[in-house]
Coordinates of N, CA and C in Angstrom, one line a residue:
X1 N 152.2 45.6 43.4 CA 152.8 46.8 43.0 C 151.2 47.9 42.8
X2 N 151.2 49.1 43.3 CA 150.1 49.7 43.4 C 150.0 51.1 42.2
X3 N 149.5 50.6 40.9 CA 150.0 51.5 39.9 C 148.7 53.1 39.9
X4 N 149.7 54.1 39.6 CA 148.9 55.4 39.9 C 148.2 55.6 38.5
X5 N 146.7 55.8 38.9 CA 145.9 56.1 37.7 C 145.5 57.4 37.5
X6 N 145.5 58.1 36.7 CA 145.2 59.5 36.4 C 143.8 59.6 35.4
X7 N 142.9 60.4 35.8 CA 141.6 60.3 35.2 C 141.5 62.2 34.4
X8 N 141.0 61.7 33.4 CA 141.1 63.0 32.5 C 139.4 63.0 31.8
X9 N 139.0 64.3 31.5 CA 137.6 64.1 31.2 C 137.8 64.8 29.9
X10 N 137.4 64.3 28.6 CA 137.5 64.9 27.2 C 136.5 64.3 26.2
X11 N 135.7 65.0 25.7 CA 134.4 64.4 24.7 C 134.9 64.8 23.4
X12 N 134.9 63.5 22.6 CA 135.1 64.0 21.2 C 133.9 63.1 20.5
X13 N 133.3 63.6 19.3 CA 132.3 63.0 18.6 C 132.9 61.7 17.9
X14 N 132.1 61.0 17.5 CA 132.9 59.6 17.0 C 133.5 59.8 15.6
X15 N 133.2 60.9 15.0 CA 133.8 61.1 13.8 C 135.3 61.9 13.7
X16 N 135.3 62.4 15.0 CA 136.5 62.9 15.5 C 137.8 62.0 15.6
X17 N 137.9 60.8 15.0 CA 139.0 60.0 15.4 C 140.4 60.6 15.4
X18 N 140.7 61.4 14.2 CA 141.8 62.0 14.2 C 142.3 63.1 15.2
X19 N 141.4 63.7 16.0 CA 141.5 64.6 17.0 C 141.9 64.0 18.2
X20 N 141.2 62.6 18.4 CA 141.1 61.9 19.6 C 142.8 61.1 19.6
X21 N 142.9 60.7 18.3 CA 144.3 60.0 18.2 C 145.7 60.9 18.9
X22 N 145.4 62.1 18.2 CA 146.4 63.3 18.5 C 146.4 63.4 20.0
X23 N 145.2 63.8 20.6 CA 145.2 63.8 22.0 C 145.9 63.1 22.9
X24 N 145.4 61.7 22.4 CA 146.3 60.4 23.1 C 147.4 60.5 23.1
X25 N 148.1 60.6 22.1 CA 149.4 60.5 21.6 C 150.3 61.9 22.5
X26 N 149.5 62.9 22.5 CA 150.1 64.3 23.7 C 149.8 63.9 25.1
X27 N 149.1 62.8 25.6 CA 149.0 62.3 26.7 C 150.4 61.4 26.9
X28 N 150.4 60.5 26.0 CA 151.7 59.6 26.1 C 152.8 60.2 26.1
X29 N 153.2 61.5 25.6 CA 154.3 62.3 25.5 C 154.3 63.0 27.1
X30 N 153.3 62.9 28.0 CA 153.3 63.7 29.1 C 153.5 62.4 30.0
X31 N 153.7 61.1 29.7 CA 153.9 60.0 30.4 C 152.6 59.6 31.0
X32 N 151.4 59.7 30.4 CA 150.2 59.3 30.7 C 149.8 58.5 29.4
X33 N 149.6 57.1 29.9 CA 149.3 56.0 28.9 C 147.9 55.4 29.2
X34 N 146.9 55.5 28.1 CA 145.4 55.2 28.3 C 145.5 53.8 29.0
X35 N 144.7 53.5 29.8 CA 144.3 52.3 30.4 C 142.9 51.8 29.8
X36 N 141.7 52.6 29.9 CA 140.3 52.6 29.7 C 139.7 53.8 29.5
X37 N 138.5 53.8 29.1 CA 137.6 54.9 29.0 C 136.3 54.4 29.0
X38 N 135.3 55.2 29.2 CA 134.0 55.1 29.5 C 133.0 55.9 28.3
X39 N 132.2 55.8 28.1 CA 131.2 56.4 27.1 C 130.7 57.9 27.7
X40 N 131.2 58.1 28.9 CA 131.0 59.5 29.2 C 132.1 60.4 29.4
X41 N 133.3 60.3 28.4 CA 134.4 61.0 28.1 C 135.1 61.1 29.4
X42 N 135.2 60.0 29.9 CA 136.2 59.7 31.2 C 137.3 58.7 30.7
X43 N 138.5 59.2 30.7 CA 140.0 58.5 30.2 C 140.4 58.2 31.4
X44 N 141.3 57.0 31.4 CA 141.9 56.6 32.6 C 143.4 56.2 31.8
X45 N 144.4 56.8 32.6 CA 146.1 56.7 32.2 C 146.6 56.2 33.3
X46 N 147.4 55.5 32.7 CA 148.7 54.6 34.0 C 149.5 55.6 33.7
X47 N 150.3 56.2 34.8 CA 151.1 57.2 34.8 C 152.6 56.3 34.4
X48 N 153.4 57.1 33.6 CA 154.5 56.2 33.6 C 155.7 57.4 32.8
X49 N 156.6 56.7 32.2 CA 157.7 57.2 31.3 C 157.0 58.0 30.0
X50 N 157.4 59.3 29.8 CA 156.8 59.9 28.7 C 157.2 59.3 27.3
X51 N 156.7 58.8 26.6 CA 156.8 58.2 25.3 C 156.0 58.5 24.1
X52 N 156.6 58.2 23.0 CA 156.3 58.9 21.8 C 155.4 57.7 21.2
X53 N 154.2 57.5 21.3 CA 153.3 56.4 21.0 C 152.1 57.1 19.8
X54 N 151.9 56.4 18.8 CA 150.9 56.6 18.0 C 149.7 55.9 18.5
X55 N 148.7 56.4 18.2 CA 147.2 55.9 18.9 C 146.3 55.7 17.4
X56 N 145.7 54.6 17.5 CA 144.9 54.9 16.3 C 143.3 53.8 16.7
X57 N 142.3 54.6 16.0 CA 141.0 53.9 16.4 C 140.5 53.2 15.2
X58 N 139.7 51.9 15.3 CA 139.0 51.3 14.2 C 137.6 51.2 14.9
X59 N 136.7 50.9 14.3 CA 135.3 50.5 14.7 C 135.0 48.9 14.0
X60 N 135.0 48.1 15.1 CA 134.6 46.8 14.7 C 133.6 46.3 16.3
X61 N 132.7 46.0 15.8 CA 131.8 45.4 17.3 C 132.6 44.2 17.6
X62 N 132.4 43.9 18.6 CA 132.8 42.7 19.6 C 132.3 41.4 18.8
X63 N 131.4 41.3 18.0 CA 131.1 40.1 17.2 C 131.7 40.0 16.0
X64 N 132.0 41.2 15.7 CA 133.1 41.3 14.3 C 134.5 41.2 14.5
X65 N 134.9 41.4 15.8 CA 136.2 41.5 16.3 C 136.6 40.1 16.8
X66 N 137.0 39.1 16.0 CA 137.1 37.8 16.3 C 138.6 37.8 16.6
X67 N 139.2 36.6 16.7 CA 140.7 36.3 17.1 C 141.4 36.7 15.8
X68 N 141.2 36.4 14.7 CA 141.7 36.9 13.3 C 142.0 38.3 13.4
X69 N 141.2 39.0 13.8 CA 141.0 40.4 13.7 C 142.1 41.2 14.5
X70 N 142.2 40.6 15.8 CA 143.0 41.0 16.8 C 144.8 40.4 16.4
X71 N 144.6 39.2 15.9 CA 146.1 38.9 15.5 C 146.7 39.5 14.4
X72 N 145.9 40.2 13.4 CA 146.3 40.9 12.2 C 146.8 42.3 12.9
X73 N 146.1 42.8 13.5 CA 147.0 44.1 14.3 C 147.8 43.9 15.2
X74 N 147.9 42.8 15.9 CA 149.2 42.3 16.7 C 150.5 41.9 15.9
X75 N 150.5 41.2 14.6 CA 151.2 40.7 13.8 C 151.8 42.1 13.0
X76 N 151.3 43.2 13.2 CA 151.7 44.5 12.9 C 152.4 45.2 13.6
X77 N 152.5 44.6 15.0 CA 153.0 45.6 16.0 C 152.1 46.4 16.8
X78 N 150.7 46.3 16.7 CA 149.9 47.0 17.4 C 149.1 46.4 18.6
X79 N 149.4 47.2 19.6 CA 148.8 46.7 20.7 C 147.4 47.0 21.1
X80 N 146.5 46.1 21.6 CA 145.0 46.5 21.8 C 145.1 47.2 23.1
X81 N 144.5 48.6 23.3 CA 144.4 49.0 24.8 C 143.2 48.9 25.1
X82 N 142.1 49.3 24.6 CA 140.6 49.0 25.1 C 139.8 49.2 24.1
X83 N 138.6 48.9 24.3 CA 137.4 49.0 23.4 C 136.0 49.4 24.2
X84 N 135.2 50.3 23.5 CA 134.0 50.8 23.9 C 133.2 50.9 22.9
X85 N 132.0 50.1 22.9 CA 130.9 50.2 22.1 C 131.4 50.2 20.5
X86 N 132.1 49.1 20.4 CA 132.6 49.0 18.8 C 133.7 49.9 18.7
X87 N 134.3 50.7 19.4 CA 135.7 51.6 19.0 C 136.9 50.9 19.9
X88 N 137.4 50.4 18.7 CA 138.8 49.6 19.5 C 140.1 50.4 19.1
X89 N 140.7 50.8 20.3 CA 141.8 51.5 20.2 C 143.2 50.9 20.7
X90 N 144.1 51.2 19.7 CA 145.3 50.3 19.7 C 146.5 51.7 19.6
X91 N 147.6 50.9 20.0 CA 148.9 51.9 20.0 C 150.1 51.0 19.5
X92 N 151.2 51.3 19.2 CA 152.2 51.2 18.8 C 153.6 52.5 19.1
X93 N 154.7 52.0 19.3 CA 155.6 53.4 19.5 C 155.8 53.6 18.0
X94 N 156.1 55.1 18.3 CA 156.0 55.9 16.8 C 157.8 55.8 16.6
X95 N 157.6 55.9 15.2 CA 159.1 55.8 14.8 C 159.4 57.4 14.1
X96 N 160.5 57.8 14.5 CA 160.9 59.0 13.8 C 160.9 59.2 12.1
X97 N 160.2 60.1 11.9 CA 159.9 60.4 10.4 C 158.9 59.3 9.7
X98 N 158.3 58.9 10.3 CA 157.1 57.6 9.9 C 155.9 58.0 10.5
X99 N 154.9 57.8 9.6 CA 153.6 58.2 10.0 C 152.9 56.3 10.3
X100 N 152.5 55.9 11.5 CA 152.0 54.7 11.9 C 150.4 54.5 11.5
X101 N 150.2 54.0 10.6 CA 148.6 54.0 10.1 C 148.3 52.4 10.5
X102 N 147.0 52.0 10.8 CA 146.8 50.8 11.0 C 145.8 50.4 9.1
X103 N 145.5 51.6 8.5 CA 145.0 51.4 7.3 C 145.7 52.3 6.4
X104 N 146.5 51.6 5.4 CA 147.5 52.5 4.6 C 146.7 52.8 3.1
X105 N 145.5 52.3 3.0 CA 144.7 52.9 1.5 C 143.7 53.6 2.0
X106 N 142.9 54.5 1.1 CA 142.0 55.5 1.5 C 140.6 54.3 1.6
X107 N 140.5 53.2 0.7 CA 139.6 52.5 0.8 C 139.3 51.7 1.9
X108 N 140.1 51.3 2.8 CA 140.1 50.8 4.0 C 139.6 51.8 5.1
X109 N 140.0 53.0 5.1 CA 139.5 54.2 5.8 C 138.5 54.3 5.8
X110 N 137.8 54.4 4.3 CA 136.2 54.6 4.3 C 135.6 53.7 4.7
X111 N 135.9 52.3 4.5 CA 135.2 50.9 5.3 C 135.1 51.4 6.8
X112 N 136.1 51.6 7.3 CA 136.1 52.0 8.6 C 135.0 52.9 9.3
X113 N 134.9 53.9 8.5 CA 133.7 54.9 8.8 C 132.5 54.4 8.4
X114 N 132.1 53.4 7.6 CA 131.1 53.0 7.0 C 130.6 51.9 8.1
X115 N 131.5 51.3 8.8 CA 131.2 50.3 9.7 C 130.7 51.0 10.9
X116 N 131.2 52.3 11.1 CA 130.8 53.3 12.0 C 129.5 53.9 11.9
X117 N 129.1 54.0 10.6 CA 128.1 54.5 10.1 C 126.8 53.4 10.3
X118 N 126.9 52.4 10.1 CA 126.3 51.4 10.2 C 125.7 51.0 11.4
X119 N 126.8 50.9 12.8 CA 126.7 50.8 13.7 C 125.8 51.7 14.6
X120 N 126.0 52.7 13.9 CA 125.1 54.1 14.9 C 123.8 54.1 14.3
X121 N 123.5 53.6 13.1 CA 122.3 53.7 12.6 C 121.5 52.7 13.5
X122 N 121.8 51.4 13.6 CA 121.4 50.3 14.4 C 121.1 50.9 15.9
X123 N 122.0 51.6 16.4 CA 122.3 52.3 18.0 C 121.0 53.2 17.9
X124 N 120.9 54.2 17.0 CA 119.9 55.2 17.1 C 118.5 55.0 16.7
X125 N 118.5 53.8 16.0 CA 117.0 53.3 15.7 C 116.6 52.9 16.9
X126 N 117.3 52.4 17.9 CA 117.0 51.8 19.3 C 116.6 53.1 19.9
X127 N 116.8 54.3 20.1 CA 116.9 55.3 20.9 C 115.4 55.9 20.5
X128 N 114.9 56.5 19.6 CA 113.4 56.8 19.2 C 112.6 55.5 19.6
X129 N 113.0 54.2 19.1 CA 112.0 53.5 19.3 C 111.4 53.2 20.9
X130 N 112.7 53.2 21.7 CA 112.5 53.1 23.2 C 112.0 54.3 24.0
X131 N 112.2 55.6 23.3 CA 111.6 56.6 23.9 C 110.0 56.7 23.5
X132 N 109.5 56.2 22.2 CA 108.4 56.1 21.7 C 107.5 55.2 22.8
X133 N 108.4 54.1 23.0 CA 107.6 53.0 23.9 C 107.3 53.6 25.3
X134 N 108.4 54.3 25.7 CA 108.1 54.8 27.5 C 107.0 55.8 27.3
X135 N 107.3 56.4 26.5 CA 106.1 57.9 26.2 C 104.6 57.0 26.1
X136 N 104.6 56.0 25.3 CA 103.1 55.4 25.1 C 103.0 54.5 26.4
X137 N 104.0 54.0 27.0 CA 103.6 53.2 28.4 C 103.2 54.2 29.5
X138 N 103.7 55.6 29.4 CA 103.6 56.5 30.2 C 101.9 57.0 30.4
X139 N 101.9 57.2 28.7 CA 100.4 57.6 28.6 C 99.2 56.6 29.0
X140 N 99.6 55.3 29.0 CA 98.8 54.4 29.4 C 98.6 54.0 30.8
X141 N 99.6 54.4 31.7 CA 99.7 53.9 33.1 C 99.3 55.0 34.0
X142 N 99.4 56.2 33.5 CA 99.0 57.5 34.1 C 97.6 58.0 33.9
X143 N 96.8 58.8 34.8 CA 95.9 59.3 34.6 C 96.0 60.1 33.2
X144 N 94.9 60.2 32.2 CA 94.8 60.9 31.4 C 95.2 62.4 31.4
X145 N 94.7 63.1 32.3 CA 94.6 64.4 32.6 C 96.1 64.9 33.3
X146 N 96.9 63.7 33.8 CA 98.0 64.0 34.4 C 99.3 63.8 33.4
X147 N 99.3 62.9 32.7 CA 100.7 62.5 32.0 C 100.5 62.8 30.3
X148 N 99.1 62.7 29.9 CA 98.9 62.7 28.4 C 99.9 63.5 27.4
X149 N 100.0 64.9 28.0 CA 100.8 65.8 27.4 C 102.4 65.6 27.6
X150 N 102.8 65.1 28.8 CA 104.0 64.8 29.0 C 104.7 63.5 28.4
X151 N 103.8 62.5 28.4 CA 104.2 61.2 27.8 C 104.3 61.6 26.3
X152 N 103.3 62.1 25.6 CA 103.1 62.5 24.2 C 104.6 63.4 24.0
X153 N 104.8 64.2 24.5 CA 105.9 65.2 24.6 C 107.4 64.4 24.6
X154 N 107.3 63.5 25.4 CA 108.5 62.7 25.8 C 108.6 61.8 24.5
X155 N 107.6 61.1 24.0 CA 107.7 60.3 22.8 C 108.0 60.9 21.6
X156 N 107.3 62.3 21.4 CA 107.7 63.0 20.3 C 109.1 63.7 20.4
X157 N 109.6 63.8 21.9 CA 110.8 64.6 21.8 C 111.9 63.2 21.8
X158 N 112.0 62.1 22.0 CA 112.8 61.2 22.0 C 112.7 60.7 20.6
X159 N 111.8 60.6 19.9 CA 111.9 60.1 18.4 C 112.7 61.0 17.8
X160 N 112.1 62.4 17.8 CA 112.7 63.5 17.0 C 114.2 63.7 17.3
X161 N 114.5 63.7 18.7 CA 115.9 63.9 19.0 C 116.8 62.9 18.8
X162 N 116.5 61.7 18.7 CA 117.1 60.4 18.2 C 117.5 60.4 16.7
X163 N 116.5 60.8 15.8 CA 116.5 60.9 14.5 C 117.6 62.2 14.0
X164 N 117.1 63.1 14.8 CA 118.2 64.7 14.7 C 119.9 63.9 15.0
X165 N 119.8 63.4 16.0 CA 121.3 63.0 16.4 C 121.7 62.0 15.3
X166 N 121.0 61.1 15.0 CA 121.5 60.1 13.8 C 122.1 60.8 12.7
X167 N 120.9 61.7 11.9 CA 121.0 62.6 10.9 C 122.7 63.4 11.1
X168 N 122.8 64.1 12.1 CA 123.8 64.8 12.2 C 125.1 64.0 12.1
X169 N 124.9 62.9 12.7 CA 126.3 61.9 12.7 C 126.4 61.3 11.5
X170 N 125.3 60.8 10.8 CA 125.5 60.3 9.7 C 126.1 61.4 8.6
X171 N 125.6 62.6 8.6 CA 126.2 64.0 7.7 C 127.8 64.2 8.0
X172 N 127.8 64.0 9.3 CA 129.5 64.1 9.5 C 130.4 63.1 9.0
X173 N 129.9 61.9 9.3 CA 130.8 60.7 8.7 C 130.7 60.8 7.3
X174 N 129.7 61.0 6.3 CA 129.7 61.2 5.0 C 130.8 62.4 4.5
X175 N 130.7 63.3 5.5 CA 131.6 64.5 5.3 C 133.2 63.9 5.4
X176 N 133.3 63.1 6.3 CA 134.6 62.6 6.5 C 135.0 61.6 5.6
X177 N 134.1 61.0 5.1 CA 134.5 60.3 3.8 C 134.9 60.4 2.7
X178 N 134.2 62.0 2.7 CA 134.5 62.6 1.3 C 135.6 63.4 1.4
X179 N 136.0 63.7 2.7 CA 137.3 64.6 2.9 C 138.7 63.2 2.6
X180 N 138.5 62.2 2.9 CA 139.4 61.2 2.8 C 139.5 60.7 1.1
X181 N 138.3 60.6 0.5 CA 138.4 60.4 -1.0 C 139.1 61.2 -1.9
X182 N 138.6 62.9 -1.1 CA 139.2 64.2 -1.8 C 140.5 64.3 -1.7
X183 N 141.1 63.7 -0.4 CA 142.5 64.0 -0.2 C 143.5 62.9 -1.1
X184 N 142.7 62.0 -1.7 CA 143.3 60.7 -2.4 C 143.5 61.0 -4.0
X185 N 142.7 62.3 -4.1 CA 142.8 62.4 -5.9 C 143.8 63.4 -6.1

């Protein structure tokens, strides 16, 4: 049987999990059910019958997501859809008048974002280190008059850009944690 896949492009920042969940639910209502995604905002959907489906995201790296992790969600009726760079996507048939949640208390939701923040910190530390190393290697490998300024600019730009992106992401995640805690009070 040849299944029909539809590709959609949509970009969300990692702290915008609620918006991504709503968009995926809207796609399911149109009969497009998430099959997989990639880091460049490309989502592939299986075309089928429209369904009211709740999608939820969790942040658990592959080494932390063991059998017990998956079993916990499956026992609660959730189906694992796909994962990408620590983002686990789950779905479950929606029930009229009920909100389906994978985390029912504020502190568990906060911990989800704390895991995300830790993951991003480790990932973005590698970005400026890699850019600095690449710039240093470029300065060493090329004639000084040709690539010194380019290699140095690459190094400074990579380090600065990586730190700026990390700072912005951590700020937005801290803001989201504050919103969760504020809503609980």
